[in-house]
mmCIF file of C-alpha atoms in Angstrom:
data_model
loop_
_atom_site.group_PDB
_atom_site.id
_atom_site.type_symbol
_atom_site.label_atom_id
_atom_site.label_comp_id
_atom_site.label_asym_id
_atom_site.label_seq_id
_atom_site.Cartn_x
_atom_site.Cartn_y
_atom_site.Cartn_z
ATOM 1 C CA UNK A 1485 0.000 0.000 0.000
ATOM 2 C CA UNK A 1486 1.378 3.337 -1.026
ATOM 3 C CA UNK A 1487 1.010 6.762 -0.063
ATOM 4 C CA UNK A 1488 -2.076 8.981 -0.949
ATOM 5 C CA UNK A 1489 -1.367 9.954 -4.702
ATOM 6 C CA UNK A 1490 -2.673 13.764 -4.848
ATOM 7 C CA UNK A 1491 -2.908 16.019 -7.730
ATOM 8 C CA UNK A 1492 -2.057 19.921 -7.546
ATOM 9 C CA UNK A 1493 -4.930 22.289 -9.034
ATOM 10 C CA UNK A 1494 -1.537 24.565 -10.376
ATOM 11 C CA UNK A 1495 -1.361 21.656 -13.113
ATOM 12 C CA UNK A 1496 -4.343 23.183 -14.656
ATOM 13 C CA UNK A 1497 -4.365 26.905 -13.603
ATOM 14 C CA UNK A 1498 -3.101 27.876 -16.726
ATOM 15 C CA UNK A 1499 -0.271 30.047 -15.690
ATOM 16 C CA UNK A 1500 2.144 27.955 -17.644
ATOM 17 C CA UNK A 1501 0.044 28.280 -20.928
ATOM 18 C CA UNK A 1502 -1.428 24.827 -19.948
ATOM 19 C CA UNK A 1503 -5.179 24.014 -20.423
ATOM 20 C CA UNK A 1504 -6.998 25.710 -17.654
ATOM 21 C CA UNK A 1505 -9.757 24.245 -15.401
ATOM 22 C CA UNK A 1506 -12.016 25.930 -12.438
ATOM 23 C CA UNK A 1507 -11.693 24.739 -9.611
ATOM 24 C CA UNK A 1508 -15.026 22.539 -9.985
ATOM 25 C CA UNK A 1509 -14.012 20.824 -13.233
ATOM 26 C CA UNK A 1510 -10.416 20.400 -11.655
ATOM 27 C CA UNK A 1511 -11.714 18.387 -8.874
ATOM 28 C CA UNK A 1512 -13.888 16.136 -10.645
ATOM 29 C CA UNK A 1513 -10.949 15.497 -12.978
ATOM 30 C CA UNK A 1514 -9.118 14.531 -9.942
ATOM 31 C CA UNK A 1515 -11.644 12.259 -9.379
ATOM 32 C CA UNK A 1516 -11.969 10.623 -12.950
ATOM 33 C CA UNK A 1517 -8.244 10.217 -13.058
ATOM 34 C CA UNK A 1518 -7.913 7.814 -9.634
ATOM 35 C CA UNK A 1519 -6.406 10.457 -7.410
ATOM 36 C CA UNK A 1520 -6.940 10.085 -3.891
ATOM 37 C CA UNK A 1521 -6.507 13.877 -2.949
ATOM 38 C CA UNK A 1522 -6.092 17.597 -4.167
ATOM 39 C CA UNK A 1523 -3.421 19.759 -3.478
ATOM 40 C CA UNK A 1524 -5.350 23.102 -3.915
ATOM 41 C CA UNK A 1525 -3.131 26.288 -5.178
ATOM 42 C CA UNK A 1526 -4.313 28.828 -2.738
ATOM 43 C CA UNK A 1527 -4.538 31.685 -5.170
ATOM 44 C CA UNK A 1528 -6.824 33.208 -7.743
ATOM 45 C CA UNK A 1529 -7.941 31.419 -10.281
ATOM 46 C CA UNK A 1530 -8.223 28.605 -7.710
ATOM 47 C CA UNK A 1531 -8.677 28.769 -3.913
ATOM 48 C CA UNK A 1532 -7.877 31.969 -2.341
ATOM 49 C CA UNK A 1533 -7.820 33.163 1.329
ATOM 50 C CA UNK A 1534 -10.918 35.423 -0.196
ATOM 51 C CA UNK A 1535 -13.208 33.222 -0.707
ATOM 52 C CA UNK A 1536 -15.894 33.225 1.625
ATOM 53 C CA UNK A 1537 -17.453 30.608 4.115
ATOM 54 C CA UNK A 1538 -20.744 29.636 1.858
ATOM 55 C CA UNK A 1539 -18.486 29.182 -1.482
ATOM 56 C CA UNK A 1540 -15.340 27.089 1.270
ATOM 57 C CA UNK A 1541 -18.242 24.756 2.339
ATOM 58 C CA UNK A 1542 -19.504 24.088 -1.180
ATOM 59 C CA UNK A 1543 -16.638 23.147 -2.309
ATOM 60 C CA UNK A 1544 -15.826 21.078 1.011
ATOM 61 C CA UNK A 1545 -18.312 19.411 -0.435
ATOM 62 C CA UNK A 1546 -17.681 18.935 -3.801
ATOM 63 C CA UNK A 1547 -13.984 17.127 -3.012
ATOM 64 C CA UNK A 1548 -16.280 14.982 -0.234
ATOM 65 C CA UNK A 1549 -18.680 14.291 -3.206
ATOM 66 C CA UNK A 1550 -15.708 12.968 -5.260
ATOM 67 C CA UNK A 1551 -14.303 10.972 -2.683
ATOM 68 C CA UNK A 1552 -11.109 13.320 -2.442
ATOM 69 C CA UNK A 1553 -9.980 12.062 0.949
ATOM 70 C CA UNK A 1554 -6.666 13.772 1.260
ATOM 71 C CA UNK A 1555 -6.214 16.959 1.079
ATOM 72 C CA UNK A 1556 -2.951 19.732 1.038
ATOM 73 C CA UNK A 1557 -3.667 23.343 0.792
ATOM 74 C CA UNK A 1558 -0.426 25.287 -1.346
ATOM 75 C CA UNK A 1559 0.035 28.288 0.022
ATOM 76 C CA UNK A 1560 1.999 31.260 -1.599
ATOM 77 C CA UNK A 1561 4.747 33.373 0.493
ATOM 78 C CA UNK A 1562 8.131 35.573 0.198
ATOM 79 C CA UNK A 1563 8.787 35.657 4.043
ATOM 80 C CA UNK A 1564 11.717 38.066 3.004
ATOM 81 C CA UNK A 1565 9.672 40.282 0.249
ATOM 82 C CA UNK A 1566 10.111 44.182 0.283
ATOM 83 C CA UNK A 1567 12.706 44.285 3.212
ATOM 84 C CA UNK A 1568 14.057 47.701 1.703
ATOM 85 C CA UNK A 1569 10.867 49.599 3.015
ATOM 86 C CA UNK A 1570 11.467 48.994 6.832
ATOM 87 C CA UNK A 1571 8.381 51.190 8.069
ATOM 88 C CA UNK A 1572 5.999 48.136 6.659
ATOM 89 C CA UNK A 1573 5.215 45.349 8.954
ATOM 90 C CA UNK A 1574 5.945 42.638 6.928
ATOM 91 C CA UNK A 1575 6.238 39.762 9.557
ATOM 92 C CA UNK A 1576 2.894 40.915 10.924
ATOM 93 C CA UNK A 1577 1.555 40.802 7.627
ATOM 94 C CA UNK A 1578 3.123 37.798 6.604
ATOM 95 C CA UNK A 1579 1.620 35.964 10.282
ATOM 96 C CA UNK A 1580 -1.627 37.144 9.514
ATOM 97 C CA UNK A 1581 -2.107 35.691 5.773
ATOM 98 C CA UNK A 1582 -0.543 32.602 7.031
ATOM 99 C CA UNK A 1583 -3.216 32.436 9.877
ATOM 100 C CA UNK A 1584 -6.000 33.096 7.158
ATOM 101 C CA UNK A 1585 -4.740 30.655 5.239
ATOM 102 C CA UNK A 1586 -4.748 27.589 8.362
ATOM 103 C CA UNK A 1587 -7.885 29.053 8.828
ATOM 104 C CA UNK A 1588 -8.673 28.260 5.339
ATOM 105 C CA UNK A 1589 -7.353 24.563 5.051
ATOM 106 C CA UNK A 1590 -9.108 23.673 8.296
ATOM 107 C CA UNK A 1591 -12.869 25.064 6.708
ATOM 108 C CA UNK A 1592 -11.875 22.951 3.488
ATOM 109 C CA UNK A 1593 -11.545 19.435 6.027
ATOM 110 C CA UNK A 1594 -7.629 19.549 5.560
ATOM 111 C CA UNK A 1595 -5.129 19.302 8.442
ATOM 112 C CA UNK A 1596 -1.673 20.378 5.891
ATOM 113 C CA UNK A 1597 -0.627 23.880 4.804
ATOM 114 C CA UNK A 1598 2.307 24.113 2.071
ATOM 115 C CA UNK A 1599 4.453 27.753 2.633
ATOM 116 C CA UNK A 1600 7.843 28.931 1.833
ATOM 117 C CA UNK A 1601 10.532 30.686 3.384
ATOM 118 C CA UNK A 1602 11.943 33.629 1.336
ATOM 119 C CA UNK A 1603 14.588 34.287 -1.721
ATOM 120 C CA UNK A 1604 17.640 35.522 -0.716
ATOM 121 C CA UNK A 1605 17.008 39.761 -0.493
ATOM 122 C CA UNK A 1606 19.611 41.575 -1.392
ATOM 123 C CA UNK A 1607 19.417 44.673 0.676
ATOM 124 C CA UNK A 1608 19.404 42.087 4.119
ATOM 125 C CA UNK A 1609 22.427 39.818 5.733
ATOM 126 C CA UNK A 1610 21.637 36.257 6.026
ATOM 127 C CA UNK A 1611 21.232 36.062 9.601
ATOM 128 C CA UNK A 1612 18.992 38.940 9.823
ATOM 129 C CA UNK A 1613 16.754 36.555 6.969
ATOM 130 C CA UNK A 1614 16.725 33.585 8.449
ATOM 131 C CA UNK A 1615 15.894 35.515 11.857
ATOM 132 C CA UNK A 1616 12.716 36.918 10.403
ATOM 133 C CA UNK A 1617 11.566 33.923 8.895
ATOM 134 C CA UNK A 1618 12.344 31.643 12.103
ATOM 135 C CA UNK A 1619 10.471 34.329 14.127
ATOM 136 C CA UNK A 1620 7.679 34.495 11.178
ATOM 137 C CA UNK A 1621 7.284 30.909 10.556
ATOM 138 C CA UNK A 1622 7.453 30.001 14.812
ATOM 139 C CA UNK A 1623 4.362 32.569 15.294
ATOM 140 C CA UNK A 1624 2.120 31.103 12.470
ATOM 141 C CA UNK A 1625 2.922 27.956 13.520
ATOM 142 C CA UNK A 1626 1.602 28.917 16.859
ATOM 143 C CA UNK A 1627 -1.566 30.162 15.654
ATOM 144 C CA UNK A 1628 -2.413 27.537 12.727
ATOM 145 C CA UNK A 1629 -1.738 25.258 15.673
ATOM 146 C CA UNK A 1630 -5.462 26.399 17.132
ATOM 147 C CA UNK A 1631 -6.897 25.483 13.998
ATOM 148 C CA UNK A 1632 -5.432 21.783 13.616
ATOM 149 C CA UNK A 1633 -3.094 22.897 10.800
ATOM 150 C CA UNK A 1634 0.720 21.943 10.278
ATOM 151 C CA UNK A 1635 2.708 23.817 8.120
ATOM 152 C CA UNK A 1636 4.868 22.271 5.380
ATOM 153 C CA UNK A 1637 8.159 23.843 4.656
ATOM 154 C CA UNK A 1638 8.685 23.430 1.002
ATOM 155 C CA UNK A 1639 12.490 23.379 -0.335
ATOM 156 C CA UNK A 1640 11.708 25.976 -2.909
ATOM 157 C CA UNK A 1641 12.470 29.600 -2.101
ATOM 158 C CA UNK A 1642 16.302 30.636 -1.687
ATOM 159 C CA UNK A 1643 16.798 29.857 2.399
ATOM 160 C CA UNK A 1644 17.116 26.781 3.947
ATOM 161 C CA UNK A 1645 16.466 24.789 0.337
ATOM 162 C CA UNK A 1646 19.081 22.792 1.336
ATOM 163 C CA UNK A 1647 18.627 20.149 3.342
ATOM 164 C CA UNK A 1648 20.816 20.148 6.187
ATOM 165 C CA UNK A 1649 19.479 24.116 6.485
ATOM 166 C CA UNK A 1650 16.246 23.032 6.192
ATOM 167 C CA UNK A 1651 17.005 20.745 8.872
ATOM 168 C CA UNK A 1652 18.227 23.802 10.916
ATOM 169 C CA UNK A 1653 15.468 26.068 9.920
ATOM 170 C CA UNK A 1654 12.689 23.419 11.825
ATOM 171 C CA UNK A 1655 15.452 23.202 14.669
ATOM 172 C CA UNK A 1656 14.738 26.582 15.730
ATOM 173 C CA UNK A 1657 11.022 27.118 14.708
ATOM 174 C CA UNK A 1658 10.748 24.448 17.123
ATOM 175 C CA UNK A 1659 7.362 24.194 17.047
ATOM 176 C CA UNK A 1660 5.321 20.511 16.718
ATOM 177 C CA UNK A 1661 3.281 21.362 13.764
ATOM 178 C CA UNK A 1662 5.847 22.960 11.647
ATOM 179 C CA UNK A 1663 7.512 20.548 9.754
ATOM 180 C CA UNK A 1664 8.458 19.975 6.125
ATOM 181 C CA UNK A 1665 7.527 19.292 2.706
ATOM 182 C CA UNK A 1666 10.835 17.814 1.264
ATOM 183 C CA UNK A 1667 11.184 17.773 -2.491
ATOM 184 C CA UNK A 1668 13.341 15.968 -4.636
ATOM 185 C CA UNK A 1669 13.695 18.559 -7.533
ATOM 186 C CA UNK A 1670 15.791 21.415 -5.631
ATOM 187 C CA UNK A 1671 18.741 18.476 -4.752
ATOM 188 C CA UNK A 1672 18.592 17.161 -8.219
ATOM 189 C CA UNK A 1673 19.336 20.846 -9.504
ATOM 190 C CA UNK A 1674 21.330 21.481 -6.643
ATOM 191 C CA UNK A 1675 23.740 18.053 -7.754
ATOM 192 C CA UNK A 1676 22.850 16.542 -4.421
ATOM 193 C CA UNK A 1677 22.388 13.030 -3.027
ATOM 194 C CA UNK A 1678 19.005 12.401 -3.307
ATOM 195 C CA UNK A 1679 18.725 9.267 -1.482
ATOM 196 C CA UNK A 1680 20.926 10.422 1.234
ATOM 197 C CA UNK A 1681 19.035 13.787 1.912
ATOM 198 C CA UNK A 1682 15.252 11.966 1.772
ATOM 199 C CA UNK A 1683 16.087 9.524 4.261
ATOM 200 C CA UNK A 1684 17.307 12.129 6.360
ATOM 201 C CA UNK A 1685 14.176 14.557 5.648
ATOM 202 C CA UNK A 1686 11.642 11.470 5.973
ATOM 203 C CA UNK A 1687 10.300 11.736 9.512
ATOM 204 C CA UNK A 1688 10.221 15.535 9.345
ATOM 205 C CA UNK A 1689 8.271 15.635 6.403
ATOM 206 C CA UNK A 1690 4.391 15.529 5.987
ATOM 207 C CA UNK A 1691 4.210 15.428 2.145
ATOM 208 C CA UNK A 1692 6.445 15.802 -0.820
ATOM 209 C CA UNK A 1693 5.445 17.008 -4.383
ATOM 210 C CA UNK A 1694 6.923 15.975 -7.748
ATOM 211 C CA UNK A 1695 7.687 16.127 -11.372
ATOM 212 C CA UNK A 1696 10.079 15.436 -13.358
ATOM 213 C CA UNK A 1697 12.564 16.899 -15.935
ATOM 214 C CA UNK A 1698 14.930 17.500 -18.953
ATOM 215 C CA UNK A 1699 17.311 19.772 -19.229
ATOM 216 C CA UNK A 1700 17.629 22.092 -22.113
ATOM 217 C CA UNK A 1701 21.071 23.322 -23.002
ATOM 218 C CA UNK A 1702 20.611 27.937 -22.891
ATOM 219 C CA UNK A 1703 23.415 29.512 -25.251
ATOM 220 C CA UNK A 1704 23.349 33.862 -25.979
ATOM 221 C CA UNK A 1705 25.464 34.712 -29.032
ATOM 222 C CA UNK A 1706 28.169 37.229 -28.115
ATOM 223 C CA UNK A 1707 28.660 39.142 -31.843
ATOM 224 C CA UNK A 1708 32.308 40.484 -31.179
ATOM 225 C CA UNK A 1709 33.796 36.788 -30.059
ATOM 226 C CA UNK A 1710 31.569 34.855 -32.940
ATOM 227 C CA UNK A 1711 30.724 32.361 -30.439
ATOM 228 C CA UNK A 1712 28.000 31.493 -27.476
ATOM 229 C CA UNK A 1713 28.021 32.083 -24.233
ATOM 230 C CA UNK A 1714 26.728 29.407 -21.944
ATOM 231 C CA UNK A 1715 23.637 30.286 -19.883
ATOM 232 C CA UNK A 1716 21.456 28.294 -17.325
ATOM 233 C CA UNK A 1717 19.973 25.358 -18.540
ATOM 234 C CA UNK A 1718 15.982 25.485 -18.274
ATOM 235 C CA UNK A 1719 13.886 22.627 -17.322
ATOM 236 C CA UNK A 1720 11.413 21.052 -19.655
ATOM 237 C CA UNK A 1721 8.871 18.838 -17.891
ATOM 238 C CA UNK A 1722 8.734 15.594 -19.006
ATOM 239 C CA UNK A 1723 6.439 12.507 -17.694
ATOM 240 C CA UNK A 1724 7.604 10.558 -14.702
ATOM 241 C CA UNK A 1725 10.923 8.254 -15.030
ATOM 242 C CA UNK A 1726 11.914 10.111 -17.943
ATOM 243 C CA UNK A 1727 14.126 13.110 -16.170
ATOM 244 C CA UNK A 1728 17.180 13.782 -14.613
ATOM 245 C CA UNK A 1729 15.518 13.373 -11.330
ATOM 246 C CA UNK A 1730 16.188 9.947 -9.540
ATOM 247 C CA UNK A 1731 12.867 9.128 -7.748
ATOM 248 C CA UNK A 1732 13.255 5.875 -7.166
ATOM 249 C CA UNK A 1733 16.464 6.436 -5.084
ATOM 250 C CA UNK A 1734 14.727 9.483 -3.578
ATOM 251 C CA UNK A 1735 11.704 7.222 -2.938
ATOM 252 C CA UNK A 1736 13.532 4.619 -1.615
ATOM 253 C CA UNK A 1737 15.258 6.938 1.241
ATOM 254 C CA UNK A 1738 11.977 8.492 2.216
ATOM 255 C CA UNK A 1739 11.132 4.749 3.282
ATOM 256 C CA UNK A 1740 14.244 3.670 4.774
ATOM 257 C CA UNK A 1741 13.765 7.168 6.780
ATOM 258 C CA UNK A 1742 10.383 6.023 7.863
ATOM 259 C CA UNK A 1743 8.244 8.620 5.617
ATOM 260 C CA UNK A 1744 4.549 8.378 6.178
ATOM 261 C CA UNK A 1745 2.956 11.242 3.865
ATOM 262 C CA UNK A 1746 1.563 12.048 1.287
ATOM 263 C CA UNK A 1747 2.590 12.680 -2.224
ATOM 264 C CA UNK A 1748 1.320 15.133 -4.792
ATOM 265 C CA UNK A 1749 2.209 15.639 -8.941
ATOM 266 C CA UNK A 1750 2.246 18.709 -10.381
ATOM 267 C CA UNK A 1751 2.913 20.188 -13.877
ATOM 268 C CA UNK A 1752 4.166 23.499 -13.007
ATOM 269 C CA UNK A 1753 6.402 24.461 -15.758
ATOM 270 C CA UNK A 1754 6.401 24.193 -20.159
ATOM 271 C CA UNK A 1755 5.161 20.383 -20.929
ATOM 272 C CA UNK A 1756 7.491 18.798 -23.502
ATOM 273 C CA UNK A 1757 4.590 17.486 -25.289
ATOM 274 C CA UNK A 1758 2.663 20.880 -24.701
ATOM 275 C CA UNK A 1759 -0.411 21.860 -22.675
ATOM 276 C CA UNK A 1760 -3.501 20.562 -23.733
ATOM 277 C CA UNK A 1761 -5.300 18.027 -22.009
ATOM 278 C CA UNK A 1762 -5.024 15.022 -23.457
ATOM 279 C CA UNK A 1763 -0.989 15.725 -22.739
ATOM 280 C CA UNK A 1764 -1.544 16.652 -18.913
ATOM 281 C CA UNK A 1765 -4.469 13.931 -18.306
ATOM 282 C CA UNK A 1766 -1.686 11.405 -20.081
ATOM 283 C CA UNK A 1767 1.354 12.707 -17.488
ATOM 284 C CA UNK A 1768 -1.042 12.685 -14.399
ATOM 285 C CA UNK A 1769 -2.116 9.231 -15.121
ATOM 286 C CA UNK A 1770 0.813 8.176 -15.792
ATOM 287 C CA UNK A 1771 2.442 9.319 -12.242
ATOM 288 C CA UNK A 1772 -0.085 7.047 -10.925
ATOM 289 C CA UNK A 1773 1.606 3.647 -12.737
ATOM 290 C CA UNK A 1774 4.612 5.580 -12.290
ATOM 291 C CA UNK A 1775 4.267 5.647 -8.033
ATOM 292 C CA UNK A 1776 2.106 2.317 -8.467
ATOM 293 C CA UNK A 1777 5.358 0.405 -10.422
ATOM 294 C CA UNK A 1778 7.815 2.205 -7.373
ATOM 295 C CA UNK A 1779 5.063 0.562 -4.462
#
C-alpha cells in the first residue's frame, strides 16, 4: 500500500500556458483520473484566502462528493519580500495571511498547509533573513496550531532549500506542527544526493510534491567573439521516469527514513509534449503507474 497519490490544481491553472480548469471541473478530474486527494493552489484562479465561508463549504463538499480524501492546501509566500521599506510590517503581515490561510485549510476538512521561506534579499544579511523567517514561521505555527493545521516547509524559495538548512530552519522554529515538505527537484538541480538527503528529511516531512525533468542546453550569441556564451539550462517537464531526477532512489530513502505522507504531482512548468489536455491527463495518469510500479 502506497502513499495517498494527490494532484495539484496549479497543473491546470493555466499560468504555464497549460489548459486551464475551475476549480469545480479540476476536482472532478481529480476524481476521474484515480487520485486520492487535491493539493489546492491557494490563489486566484483557484482557492484563495478570499473566498468566503458559503463558497469554502460548497466546495468542502464537492472534493467529499468525489471521494477526495486527502487533502494539502499550497500556500503562496516571500517571508523576506520588500525588506528595503522597513516602516511596513511585513512579519505581521506575513503571520496574519498565514493564519487566514490555516484558517482556510481547516474550513476545506484539511489538516496540511504548504508555505515557503523567502529568496535571498539583497538589501538584508543572512542572519537577519533567516531571523525573520524563524520568528515568522514560529508565530504562524503557533496560531495555525489552534486550527489543527501543520505547516509544510517546502524546499523551494532561496533559504534553507538545502537540506541540512532546512534541517536547521525546523530546529529553531521548534514548534510541533511545523515541519516539512521535502522535495526531490531542488537536490537534483542542486547536484545533491538524493537518497541520502530523503532519508534524512523522511520523519520531518508531511508530504512531498513531484515532477520530473529535462534539461535544455541555454546559449546567448556574443557578436564580437563569434561564439555562445553558456547560460542556465531550463527545465522542460517531461512525464515521470523520464528526467534527470532519480525518484526511485529518492523514494527509496523516504522509506528507509520512515516517511509516512503524502505525495502530490504537479505540472508546473512548459510540458514537452505541450499543454492541452489530453498531454496533462496522459502525465497525471501516468504518475499514478509511475508511483504504483515504485510501491
Amino acid at each position: 500500500m502506497g502513499p495517498p497519490l494527490l494532484l495539484h490544481s496549479v497543473s491546470f491553472a493555466g499560468l504555464w500556458g497549460q489548459q486551464f480548469l475551475s476549480l469545480d471541473d479540476f476536482t472532478g478530474k481529480a476524481a476521474e483520473l484515480g487520485f486520492d486527494g487535491v493539493m489546492l493552489m491557494a490563489k486566484s484562479p483557484h482557492l484563495s484566502v478570499v473566498t468566503d465561508a458559503a463558497e469554502r463549504a460548497r466546495l468542502r463538499a464537492l472534493l467529499d462528493r468525489h471521494k477526495l480524501q486527502s487533502l494539502v492546501v499550497a500556500g503562496y509566500c516571500n517571508l523576506t519580500g520588500d525588506l528595503e521599506h522597513g516602516e511596513i510590517p511585513y512579519r505581521e503581515i506575513n503571520v496574519v495571511y498565514l493564519t487566514e490561510l490555516a484558517r482556510l485549510t481547516h474550513d476545506m476538512g484539511g489538516s496540511l498547509l504548504r508555505v515557503f521561506t523567502g529568496y535571498d534579499h539583497p538589501l538584508s544579511g543572512l542572519p537577519q533573513q533567516w531571523n525573520l523567517i524563524v520568528a515568522t514561521l514560529r508565530e504562524a505555527a503557533m496560531r495555525a496550531a489552534e486550527f489543527g493545521v501543520t505547516l509544510g516547509v517546502q524546499n523551494h524559495h532561496d533559504i534553507a532549500c538545502d537540506w541540512r538548512n532546512m534541517q536547521d530552519l525546523l530546529r529553531q522554529v521548534d514548534q510541533p506542527n511545523c515541519r516539512a515538505m521535502f522535495d526531490a527537484w531542488a537536490p537534483a538541480l542542486q547536484g545533491g544526493g538524493l537518497r541520502e538527503s530523503a532519508r534524512e528529511m523522511a520523519t520531518l516531512s508531511v508530504h512531498t510534491t513531484v515532477a520530473d525533468y529535462q534539461l535544455r542546453p541555454r546559449f546567448r550569441y556574443a557578436p564580437d567573439l563569434v561564439n555562445y556564451e553558456t547560460l542556465t539550462p531550463s527545465t522542460m517537464a517531461v512525464p515521470m521516469g523520464e528526467g534527470m531526477i532519480d525518484y526511485p532512489g529518492f523514494f527509496a530513502g523516504l522509506r528507509e527514513g520512515g516517511f509516512q505522507g503524502s505525495v502530490a504531482y504537479e505540472m508546473c512548468s512548459p510540458l514537452r509534449d505541450g499543454g492541452n489536455l489530453a498531454t496533462l491527463e496522459g502525465y497525471a495518469r501516468h504518475f499514478i503507474s509511475y508511483m504504483k510500479g515504485l510501491a
